[in-house]
Coordinates of C-alpha atoms and ligand atoms in Angstrom, one line a residue:
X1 CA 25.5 26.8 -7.5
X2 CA 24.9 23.7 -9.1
X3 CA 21.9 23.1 -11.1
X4 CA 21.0 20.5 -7.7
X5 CA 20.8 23.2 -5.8
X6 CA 19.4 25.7 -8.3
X7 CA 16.4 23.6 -8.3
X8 CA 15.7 22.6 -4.7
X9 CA 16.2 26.7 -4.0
X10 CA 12.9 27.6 -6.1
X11 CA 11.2 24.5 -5.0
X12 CA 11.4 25.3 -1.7
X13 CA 10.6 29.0 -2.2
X14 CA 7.2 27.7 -3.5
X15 CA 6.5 23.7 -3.1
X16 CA 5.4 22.5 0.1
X17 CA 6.3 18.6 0.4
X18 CA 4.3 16.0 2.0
X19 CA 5.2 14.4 5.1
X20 CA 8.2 16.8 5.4
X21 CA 9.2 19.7 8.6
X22 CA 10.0 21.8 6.0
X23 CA 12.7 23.1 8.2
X24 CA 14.8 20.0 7.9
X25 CA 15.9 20.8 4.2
X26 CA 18.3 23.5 6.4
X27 CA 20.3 20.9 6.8
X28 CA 19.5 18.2 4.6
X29 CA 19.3 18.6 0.9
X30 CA 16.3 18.3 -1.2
X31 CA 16.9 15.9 -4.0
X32 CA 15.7 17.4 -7.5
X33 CA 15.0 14.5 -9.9
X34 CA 15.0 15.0 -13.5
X35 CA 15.0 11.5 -14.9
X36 CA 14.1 8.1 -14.4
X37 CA 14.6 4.5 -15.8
X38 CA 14.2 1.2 -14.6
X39 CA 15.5 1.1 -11.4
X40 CA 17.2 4.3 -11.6
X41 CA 16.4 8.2 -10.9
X42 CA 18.3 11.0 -12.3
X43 CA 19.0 13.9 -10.5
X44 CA 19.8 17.2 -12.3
X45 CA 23.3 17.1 -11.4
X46 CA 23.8 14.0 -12.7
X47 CA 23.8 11.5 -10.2
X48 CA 21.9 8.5 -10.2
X49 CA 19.9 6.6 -6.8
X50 CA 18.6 3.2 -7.2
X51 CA 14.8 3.7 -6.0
X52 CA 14.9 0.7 -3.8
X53 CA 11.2 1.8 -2.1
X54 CA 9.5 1.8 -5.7
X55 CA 8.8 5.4 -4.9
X56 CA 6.7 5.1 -1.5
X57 CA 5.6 1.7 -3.0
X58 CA 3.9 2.2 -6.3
X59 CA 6.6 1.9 -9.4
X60 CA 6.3 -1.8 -9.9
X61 CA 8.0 -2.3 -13.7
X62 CA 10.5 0.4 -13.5
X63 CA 10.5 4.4 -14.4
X64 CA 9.4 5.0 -17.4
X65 CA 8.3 1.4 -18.9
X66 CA 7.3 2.0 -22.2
X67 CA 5.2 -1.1 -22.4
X68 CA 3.4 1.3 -19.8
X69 CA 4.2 4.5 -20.9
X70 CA 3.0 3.6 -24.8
X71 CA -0.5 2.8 -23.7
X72 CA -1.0 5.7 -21.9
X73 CA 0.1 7.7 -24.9
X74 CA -2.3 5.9 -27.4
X75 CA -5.1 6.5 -24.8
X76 CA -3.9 10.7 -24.2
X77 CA -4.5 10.9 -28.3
X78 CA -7.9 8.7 -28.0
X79 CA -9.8 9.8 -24.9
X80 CA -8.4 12.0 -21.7
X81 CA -11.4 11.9 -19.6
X82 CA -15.3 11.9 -19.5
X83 CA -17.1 11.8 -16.2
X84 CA -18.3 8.1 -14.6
X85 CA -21.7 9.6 -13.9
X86 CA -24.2 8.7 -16.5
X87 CA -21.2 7.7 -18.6
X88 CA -19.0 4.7 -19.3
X89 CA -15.4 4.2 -21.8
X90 CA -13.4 1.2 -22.5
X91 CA -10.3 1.5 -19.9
X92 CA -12.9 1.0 -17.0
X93 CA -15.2 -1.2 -18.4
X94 CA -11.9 -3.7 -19.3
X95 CA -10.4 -3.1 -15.9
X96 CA -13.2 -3.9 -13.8
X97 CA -13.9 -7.4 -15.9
X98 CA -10.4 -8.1 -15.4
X99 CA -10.1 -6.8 -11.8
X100 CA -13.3 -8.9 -10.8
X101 CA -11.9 -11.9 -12.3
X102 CA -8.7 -11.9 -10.8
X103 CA -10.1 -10.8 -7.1
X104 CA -9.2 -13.5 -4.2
X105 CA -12.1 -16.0 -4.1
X106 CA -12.3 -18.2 -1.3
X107 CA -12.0 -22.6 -1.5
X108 CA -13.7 -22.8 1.3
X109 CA -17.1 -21.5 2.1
X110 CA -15.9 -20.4 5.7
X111 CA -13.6 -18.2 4.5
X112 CA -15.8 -16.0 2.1
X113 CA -17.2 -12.8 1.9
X114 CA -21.4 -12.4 2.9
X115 CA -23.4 -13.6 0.7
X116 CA -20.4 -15.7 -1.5
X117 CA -20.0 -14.3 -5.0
X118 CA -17.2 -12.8 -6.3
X119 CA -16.0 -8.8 -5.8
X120 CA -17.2 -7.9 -9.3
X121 CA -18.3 -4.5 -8.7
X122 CA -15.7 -1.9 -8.7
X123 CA -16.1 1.7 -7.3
X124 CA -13.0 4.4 -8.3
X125 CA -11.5 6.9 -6.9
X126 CA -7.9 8.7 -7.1
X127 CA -5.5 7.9 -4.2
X128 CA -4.9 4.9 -1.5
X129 CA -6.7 7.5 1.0
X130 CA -10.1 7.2 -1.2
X131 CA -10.3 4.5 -1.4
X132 CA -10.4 4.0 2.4
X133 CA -13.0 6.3 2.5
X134 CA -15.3 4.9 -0.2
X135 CA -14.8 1.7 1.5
X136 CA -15.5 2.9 5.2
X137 CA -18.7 4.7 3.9
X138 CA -20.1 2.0 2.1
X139 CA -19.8 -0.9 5.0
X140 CA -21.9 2.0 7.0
X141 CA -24.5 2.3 4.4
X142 CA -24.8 -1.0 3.9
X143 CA -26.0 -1.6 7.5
X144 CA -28.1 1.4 6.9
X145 CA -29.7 0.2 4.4
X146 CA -30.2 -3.2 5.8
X147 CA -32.1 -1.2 8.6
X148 CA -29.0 -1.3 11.2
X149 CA -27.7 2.2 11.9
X150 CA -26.5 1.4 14.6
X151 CA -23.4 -0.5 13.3
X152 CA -21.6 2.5 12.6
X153 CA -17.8 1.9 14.2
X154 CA -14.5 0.5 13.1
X155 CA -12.5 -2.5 13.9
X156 CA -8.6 -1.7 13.4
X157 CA -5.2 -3.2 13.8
X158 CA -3.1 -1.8 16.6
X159 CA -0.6 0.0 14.1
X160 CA -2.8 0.2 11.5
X161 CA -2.5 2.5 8.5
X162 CA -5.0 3.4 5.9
X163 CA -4.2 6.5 4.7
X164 CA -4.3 10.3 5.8
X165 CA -7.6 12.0 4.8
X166 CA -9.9 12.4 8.4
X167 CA -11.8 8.9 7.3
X168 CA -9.0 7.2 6.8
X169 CA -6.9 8.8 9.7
X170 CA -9.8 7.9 11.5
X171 CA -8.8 4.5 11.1
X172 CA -5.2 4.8 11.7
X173 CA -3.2 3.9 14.7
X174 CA -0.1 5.9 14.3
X175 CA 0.8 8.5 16.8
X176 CA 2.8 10.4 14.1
X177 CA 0.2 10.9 11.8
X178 CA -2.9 10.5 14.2
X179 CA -2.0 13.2 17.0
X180 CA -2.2 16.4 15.7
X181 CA -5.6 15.7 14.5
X182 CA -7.3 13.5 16.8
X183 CA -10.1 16.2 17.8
X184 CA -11.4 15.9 14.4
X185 CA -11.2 12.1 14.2
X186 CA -13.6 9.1 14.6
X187 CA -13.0 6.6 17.2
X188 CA -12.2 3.2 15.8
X189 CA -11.8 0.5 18.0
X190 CA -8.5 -1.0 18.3
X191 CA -7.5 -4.5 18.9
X192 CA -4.2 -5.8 19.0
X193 CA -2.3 -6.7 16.5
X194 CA -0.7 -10.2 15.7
X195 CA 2.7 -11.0 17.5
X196 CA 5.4 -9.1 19.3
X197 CA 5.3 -5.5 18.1
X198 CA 8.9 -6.2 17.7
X199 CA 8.2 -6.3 13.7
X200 CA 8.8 -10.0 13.9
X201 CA 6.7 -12.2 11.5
X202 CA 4.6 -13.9 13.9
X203 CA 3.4 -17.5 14.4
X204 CA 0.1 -19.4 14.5
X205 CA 0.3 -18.9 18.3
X206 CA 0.4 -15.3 18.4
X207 CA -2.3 -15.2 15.7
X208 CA -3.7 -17.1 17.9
X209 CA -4.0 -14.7 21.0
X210 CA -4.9 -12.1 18.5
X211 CA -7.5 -13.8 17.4
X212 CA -9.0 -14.3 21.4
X213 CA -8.9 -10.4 21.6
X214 CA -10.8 -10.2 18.6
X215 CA -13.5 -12.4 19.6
X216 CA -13.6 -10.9 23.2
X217 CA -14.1 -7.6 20.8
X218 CA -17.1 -8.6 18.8
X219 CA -18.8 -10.6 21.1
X220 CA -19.0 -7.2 23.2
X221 CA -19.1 -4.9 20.5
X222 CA -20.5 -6.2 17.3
X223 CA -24.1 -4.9 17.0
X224 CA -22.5 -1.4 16.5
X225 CA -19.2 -2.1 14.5
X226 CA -19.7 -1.9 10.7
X227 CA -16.9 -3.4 9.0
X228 CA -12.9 -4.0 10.6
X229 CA -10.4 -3.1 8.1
X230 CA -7.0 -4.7 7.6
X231 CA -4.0 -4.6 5.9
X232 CA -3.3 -8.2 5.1
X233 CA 0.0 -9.7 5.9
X234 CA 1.8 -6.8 6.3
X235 CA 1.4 -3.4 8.0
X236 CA 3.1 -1.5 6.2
X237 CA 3.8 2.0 7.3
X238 CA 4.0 0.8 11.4
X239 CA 7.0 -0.9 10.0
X240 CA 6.6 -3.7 7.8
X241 CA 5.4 -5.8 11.0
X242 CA 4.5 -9.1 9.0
X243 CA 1.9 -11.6 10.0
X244 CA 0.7 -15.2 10.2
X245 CA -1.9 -16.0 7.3
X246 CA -3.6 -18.4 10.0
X247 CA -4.5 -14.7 11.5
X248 CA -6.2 -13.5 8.5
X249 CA -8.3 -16.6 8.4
X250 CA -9.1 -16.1 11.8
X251 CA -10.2 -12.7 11.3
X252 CA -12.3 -13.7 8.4
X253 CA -13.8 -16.0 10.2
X254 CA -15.0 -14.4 13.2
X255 CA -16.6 -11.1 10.9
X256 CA -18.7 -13.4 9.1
X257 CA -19.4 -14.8 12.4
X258 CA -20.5 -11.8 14.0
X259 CA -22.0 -10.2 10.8
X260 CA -19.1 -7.8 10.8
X261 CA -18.1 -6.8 6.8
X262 CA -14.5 -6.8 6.2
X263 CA -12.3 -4.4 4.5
X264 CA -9.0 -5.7 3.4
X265 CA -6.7 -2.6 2.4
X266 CA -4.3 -4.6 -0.5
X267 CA -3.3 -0.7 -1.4
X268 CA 0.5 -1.8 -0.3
X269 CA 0.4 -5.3 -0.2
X270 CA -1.7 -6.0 -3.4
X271 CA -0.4 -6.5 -6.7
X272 CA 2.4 -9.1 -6.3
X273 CA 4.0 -7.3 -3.3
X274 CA 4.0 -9.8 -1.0
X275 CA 4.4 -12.7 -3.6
X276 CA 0.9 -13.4 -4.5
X277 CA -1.4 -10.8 -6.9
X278 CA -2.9 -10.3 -3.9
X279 CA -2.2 -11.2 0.1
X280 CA -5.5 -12.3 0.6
X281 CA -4.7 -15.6 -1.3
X282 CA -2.2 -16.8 0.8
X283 CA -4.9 -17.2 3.8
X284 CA -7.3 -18.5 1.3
X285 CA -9.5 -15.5 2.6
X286 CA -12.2 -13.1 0.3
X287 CA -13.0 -10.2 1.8
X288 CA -15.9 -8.3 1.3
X289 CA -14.9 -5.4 0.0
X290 CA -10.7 -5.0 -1.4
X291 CA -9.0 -1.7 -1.8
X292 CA -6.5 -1.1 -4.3
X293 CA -4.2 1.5 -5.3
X294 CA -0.4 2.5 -5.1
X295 CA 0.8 -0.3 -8.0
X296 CA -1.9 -0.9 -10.0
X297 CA -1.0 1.7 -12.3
X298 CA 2.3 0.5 -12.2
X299 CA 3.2 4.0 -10.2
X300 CA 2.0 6.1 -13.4
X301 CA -1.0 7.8 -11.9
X302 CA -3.3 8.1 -9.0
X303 CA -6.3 5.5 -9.2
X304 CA -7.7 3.4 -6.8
X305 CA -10.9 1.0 -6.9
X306 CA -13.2 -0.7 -4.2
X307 CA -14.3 -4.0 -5.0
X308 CA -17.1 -5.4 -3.5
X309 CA -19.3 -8.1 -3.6
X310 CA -23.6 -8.5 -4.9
X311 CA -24.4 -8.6 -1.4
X312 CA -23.1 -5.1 -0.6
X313 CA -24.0 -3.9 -4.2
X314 CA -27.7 -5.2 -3.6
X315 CA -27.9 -3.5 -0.5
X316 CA -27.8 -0.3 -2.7
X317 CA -30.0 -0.7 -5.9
X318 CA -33.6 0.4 -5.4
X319 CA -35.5 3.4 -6.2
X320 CA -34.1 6.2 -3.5
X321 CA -31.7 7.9 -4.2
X322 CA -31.0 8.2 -0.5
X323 CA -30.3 4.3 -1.1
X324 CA -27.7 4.4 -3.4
X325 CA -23.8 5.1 -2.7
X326 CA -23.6 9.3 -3.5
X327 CA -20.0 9.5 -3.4
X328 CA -17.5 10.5 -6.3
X329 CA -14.6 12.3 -7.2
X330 CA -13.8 14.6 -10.3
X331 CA -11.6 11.9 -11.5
X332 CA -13.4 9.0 -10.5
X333 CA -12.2 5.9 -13.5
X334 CA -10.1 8.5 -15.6
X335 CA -9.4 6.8 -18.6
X336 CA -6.0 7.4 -18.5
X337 CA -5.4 5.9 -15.5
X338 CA -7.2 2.9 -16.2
X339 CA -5.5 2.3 -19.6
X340 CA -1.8 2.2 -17.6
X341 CA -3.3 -0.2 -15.0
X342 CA -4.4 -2.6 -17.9
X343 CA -0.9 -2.2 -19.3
X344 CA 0.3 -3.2 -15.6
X345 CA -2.1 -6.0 -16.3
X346 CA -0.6 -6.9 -19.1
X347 CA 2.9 -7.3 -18.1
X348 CA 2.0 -9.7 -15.1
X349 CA 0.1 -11.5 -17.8
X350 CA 2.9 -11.8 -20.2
X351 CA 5.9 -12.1 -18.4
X352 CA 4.3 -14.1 -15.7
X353 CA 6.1 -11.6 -13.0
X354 CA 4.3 -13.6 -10.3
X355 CA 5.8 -16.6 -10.6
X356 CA 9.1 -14.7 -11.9
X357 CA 9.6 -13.0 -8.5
X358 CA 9.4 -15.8 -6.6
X359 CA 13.4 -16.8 -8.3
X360 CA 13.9 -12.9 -8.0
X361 CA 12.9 -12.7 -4.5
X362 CA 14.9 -15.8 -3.4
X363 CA 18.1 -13.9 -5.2
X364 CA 18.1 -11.2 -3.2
X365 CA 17.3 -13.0 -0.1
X366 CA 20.3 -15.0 -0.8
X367 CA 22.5 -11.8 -1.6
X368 CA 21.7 -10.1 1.5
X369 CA 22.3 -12.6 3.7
X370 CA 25.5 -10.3 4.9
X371 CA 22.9 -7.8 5.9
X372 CA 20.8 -10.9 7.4
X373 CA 23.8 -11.6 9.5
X374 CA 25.2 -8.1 10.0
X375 CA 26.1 -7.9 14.0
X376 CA 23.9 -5.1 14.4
X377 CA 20.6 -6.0 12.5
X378 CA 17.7 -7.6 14.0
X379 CA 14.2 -9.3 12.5
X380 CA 15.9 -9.7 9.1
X381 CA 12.1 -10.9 7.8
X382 CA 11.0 -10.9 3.9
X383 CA 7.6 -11.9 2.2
X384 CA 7.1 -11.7 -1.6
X385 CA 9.2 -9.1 -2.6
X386 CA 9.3 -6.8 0.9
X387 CA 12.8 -7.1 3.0
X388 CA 12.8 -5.2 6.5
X389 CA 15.4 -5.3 9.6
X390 CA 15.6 -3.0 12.6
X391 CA 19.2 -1.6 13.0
X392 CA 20.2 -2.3 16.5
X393 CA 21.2 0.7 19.0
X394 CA 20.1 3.3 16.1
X395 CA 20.0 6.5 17.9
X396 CA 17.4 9.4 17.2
X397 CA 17.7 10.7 13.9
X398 CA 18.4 7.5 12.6
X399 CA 16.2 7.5 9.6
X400 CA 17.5 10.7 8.0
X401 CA 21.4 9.7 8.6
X402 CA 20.4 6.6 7.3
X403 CA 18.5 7.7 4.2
X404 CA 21.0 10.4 3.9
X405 CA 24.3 7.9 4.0
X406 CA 22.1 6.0 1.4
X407 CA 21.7 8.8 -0.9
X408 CA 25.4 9.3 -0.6
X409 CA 25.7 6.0 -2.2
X410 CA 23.2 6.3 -5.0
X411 CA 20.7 4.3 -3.2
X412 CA 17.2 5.7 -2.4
X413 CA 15.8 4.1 1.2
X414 CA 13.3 5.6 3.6
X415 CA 14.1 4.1 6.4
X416 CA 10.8 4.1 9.4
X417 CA 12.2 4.5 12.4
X418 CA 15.2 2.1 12.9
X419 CA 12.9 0.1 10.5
X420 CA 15.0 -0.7 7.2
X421 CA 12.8 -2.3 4.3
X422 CA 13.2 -2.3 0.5
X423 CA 10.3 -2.6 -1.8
X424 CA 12.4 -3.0 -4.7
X425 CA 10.3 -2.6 -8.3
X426 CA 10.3 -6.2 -9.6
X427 CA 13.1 -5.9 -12.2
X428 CA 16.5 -5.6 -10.0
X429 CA 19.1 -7.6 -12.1
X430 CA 22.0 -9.2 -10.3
X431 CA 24.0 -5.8 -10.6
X432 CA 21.5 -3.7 -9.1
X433 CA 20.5 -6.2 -6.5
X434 CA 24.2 -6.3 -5.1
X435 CA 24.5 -2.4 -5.5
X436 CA 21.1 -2.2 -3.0
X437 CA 22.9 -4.9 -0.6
X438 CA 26.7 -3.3 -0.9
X439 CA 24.9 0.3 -0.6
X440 CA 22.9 -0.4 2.7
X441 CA 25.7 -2.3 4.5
X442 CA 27.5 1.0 3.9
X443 CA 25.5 3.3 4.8
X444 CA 24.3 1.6 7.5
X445 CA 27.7 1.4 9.1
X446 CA 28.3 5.1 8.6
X447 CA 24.7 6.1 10.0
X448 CA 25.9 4.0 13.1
X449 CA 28.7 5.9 13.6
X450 CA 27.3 8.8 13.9
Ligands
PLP1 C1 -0.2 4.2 1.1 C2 -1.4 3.5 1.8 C3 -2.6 4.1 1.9 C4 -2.9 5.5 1.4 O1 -2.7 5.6 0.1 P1 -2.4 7.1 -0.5 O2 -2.3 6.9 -2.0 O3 -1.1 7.5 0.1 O4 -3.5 8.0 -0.1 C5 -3.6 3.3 2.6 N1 -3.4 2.1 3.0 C6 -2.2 1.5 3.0 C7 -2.0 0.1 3.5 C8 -1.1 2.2 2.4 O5 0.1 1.6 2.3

C-alpha cells in the first residue's frame, strides 16, 4: 500500500467529503494532499498537481504565501479571538476602513445604491453561504423596519448560485443542489438570465431582453420583493455563463426604480477574479449591499463580510432591540481571519496584482489559443483571470474522466459538466501556464476517448 492509499483508506473510514457520492471513491481515488506551494499541491506519495481552480476559487497568491502566512503567525502569538459583541480588535476595525474604502462606488448617480453613500458598514460572518444569509435577512428587515413587511421575496438569476445553507439554497437555481431539498426551501422568483444558456458571454442585446423580463417582473411583483441578488458578471457554479456589464446596469437601474435593494454576491467574482477588485466596477454599478468571501483571505481561512450602505444601516439603529440586525456567528470577525485578509490586501497594494493580471491574463489567453481552436471545444470565453470552454460531444461522466485524465497529468481541474474553466491563482509563470494548457489538451483528448 502506498502511503496515497494508506491515507485515503482512514479518511474514508471516518471523513465524509462535501459535494461527493461517497461511493464514487470505489472507483476513483481520493487524493491525500500533504503539501502545498505556489501553484503546486503535494500529495503524500509524492506527486505534484497544479491547482489550476485556486482550490474551489479561494487561493489567490499561492499555497502557503508567507507574506500571508507571516501575518497570520504574528496575529496567532498576539490575539486568537474575542467575540464581536460588545467587543472590537484591530484586524476588523483595519479591514472594514479598508474594505469600505475600496467598495465600488458609482460615477453616476443612476447607477447607485439607495440613499448614495458608500458601503462602509461591514457585517461578518464565516463562509460564502453566510454571508448570503446575513445579506438576504437584512434586505427583509430593512423593509420591516421601514414599515413594509410585505416585501419579503427574492429576485434571482436563472442559474443562480449563492451558496448551500436553506437561505441561500433558497436562492439558488441549480437542480443539483436545489432538488433534494426543495420542501424546505423559500420560493425566490426567477427571471432569466442574460444570453443564450449556451455559457456564451452575451451581448448588449441579450442583456437587453433580460432586462424586459426584469421589468415585466417588478412592475408585477415589486411591492413584495425585498432585494434581487446577483452574481455579477459571472455565474459561477452554473458554468462560468459570463455576461454583458450593460446588464448589470440595467439591473441596477430598474431596483432603484422599483425600490427593490440589491445584493451583488462578489464571493467568486470579487477580488480581482474577473479583472477588476471587484465586478461591480466594470458596469460602473454600487450595489446596496456586497458579499465577500472565498479570496479575501487569500484562501487561508473562512471569513466573509456584508457591506452595506447608511441607508440600510439607519434603517436599524434605534432603541428596540427588535430593530436592530440579531444575527451572529461564534466566529463572527475572528481576528485571525481578518489579519490574513489585510495581508491579501497588502499584496494587491504592493505588487499592484490588478493591473499585473491584466499582462498575465493576456499570456495565458495567448498560450491557450490551441485549446481556443481545438476541433472539439466550444465558447472558449475568458474575463479577468477566469477561462471556460464546453468540450463538444462529452458523454456522461465527463467531468470525472476529465478531472481524472487531469490528475493523471499533475493538473488539478473540476470540470462542471462539459464545462472546462480555470481559475488559476494569480501567479502562474510561463512554465506553469503552458503545463495547465499542454495538461488539459491531453487530458481532454483522452477523456474523449473514452
Ligand atoms: C462559493 C459561492 C458561494 C458560497 O460560498 P461558501 O463559502 O461555499 O459557502 C456563494 N456565492 C457564490 C457566487 C459562490 O461562488
Amino acid at each position: 500500500m502506498s502511503a496515497n492509499d494508506r491515507l485515503a483508506a482512514r479518511s474514508l473510514l471516518h471523513v465524509w467529503n462535501p459535494c461527493t457520492q461517497m461511493k464514487q471513491h470505489e472507483a476513483w481515488p481520493l487524493v491525500p494532499v500533504v503539501r502545498g506551494e505556489g501553484a503546486w499541491l503535494f500529495d503524500a506519495d509524492g506527486r505534484r498537481y497544479l491547482d489550476a481552480v485556486s482550490s474551489w476559487w479561494v487561493n489567490l497568491f499561492g499555497h502557503c504565501n508567507p507574506r500571508i502566512g507571516d501575518a497570520v503567525c504574528e496575529q496567532l502569538r498576539t490575539l486568537d479571538h474575542v467575540m464581536l459583541a460588545g467587543f472590537t480588535h484591530p484586524p476588523v476595525v483595519e479591514l472594514s476602513e479598508r474594505l469600505s474604502a475600496l467598495a465600488p462606488r458609482a460615477a453616476d448617480t443612476r447607477l447607485a445604491a439607495a440613499g448614495g453613500g458608500p458601503l462602509r458598514h461591514a457585517s461578518y460572518g464565516s463562509d460564502g453561504a453566510s454571508a448570503t444569509e446575513i445579506a438576504l435577512k437584512m434586505a427583509f428587515h430593512y423593509w420591516r423596519n421601514r414599515g413594509m413587511p410585505d416585501k419579503r421575496r427574492f429576485i434571482a438569476l436563472e442559474g443562480s448560485y449563492h451558496g448551500e445553507t436553506l437561505g441561500a439554497l433558497s436562492v439558488t437555481d441549480l437542480a443539483v443542489f436545489r432538488d433534494a431539498y426543495a420542501p424546505l426551501l423559500g420560493q425566490p422568483v426567477i427571471v432569466p438570465a442574460p444570453g443564450p444558456a449556451s455559457s456564451m458571454p452575451c451581448c448588449p442585446e441579450c442583456a437587453a431582453d433580460a432586462l424586459s423580463a426584469l421589468q415585466a417582473e417588478l412592475e408585477r411583483s415589486a411591492g413584495t420583493i425585498a432585494a434581487m441578488i446577483v452574481e455579477p458578471l459571472v455565474q459561477g457554479a452554473s458554468g462560468m455563463r459570463m455576461y454583458h456589464p450593460a446588464y448589470l446596469a440595467g439591473v441596477r437601474e430598474l431596483c432603484s426604480q422599483h425600490g427593490v435593494l440589491l445584493i451583488a454576491d462578489e464571493i467568486m467574482t470579487g477580488m480581482g477574479r474577473t479583472g477588476t477588485l471587484f465586478a461591480c466596477e466594470q458596469a460602473g454599478i454600487q450595489p446596496d449591499l456586497l458579499c465577500l468571501s472565498k479570496g479575501i483571505t487569500g484562501g487561508f481561512l473562512p471569513l466573509s463580510v456584508v457591506l452595506t450602505t447608511d441607508e440600510v444601516f439607519g434603517a436599524f439603529y434605534g432603541d428596540s432591540s427588535a430593530r436592530a440586525f440579531l444575527h451572529s456567528h461564534s466566529y463572527t470577525g475572528n481576528p485571525i481571519a481578518c489579519r490574513a485578509a489585510l495581508a491579501t490586501l497588502d499584496i494587491f497594494a504592493q505588487d499592484g496584482t490588478i493591473a499585473a493580471n491584466r499582462q498575465r491574463s493576456s499570456r495565458i489567453t495567448e498560450r491557450a489559443r490551441p485549446l481556443a481552436t481545438h476541433a472539439r471545444v466550444r465558447n472558449f470565453r475568458n474575463l479577468g483571470m477566469i477561462w471556460a470552454f464546453e468540450a463538444d460531444g462529452a458523454g456522461p461522466g465527463f467531468a470525472r474522466r476529465m478531472a481524472q485524465a487531469a490528475l493523471d497529468r499533475e493538473l488539478l481541474l473540476r470540470p462542471i459538466g462539459h464545462t472546462i474553466y480555470f481559475m488559476p491563482p494569480y501567479i502562474l509563470d510561463d512554465a506553469q501556464v503552458a503545463h495547465l494548457v499542454d495538461a488539459t489538451l491531453g487530458a481532454l483528448d483522452a477523456a474523449l476517448q473514452d
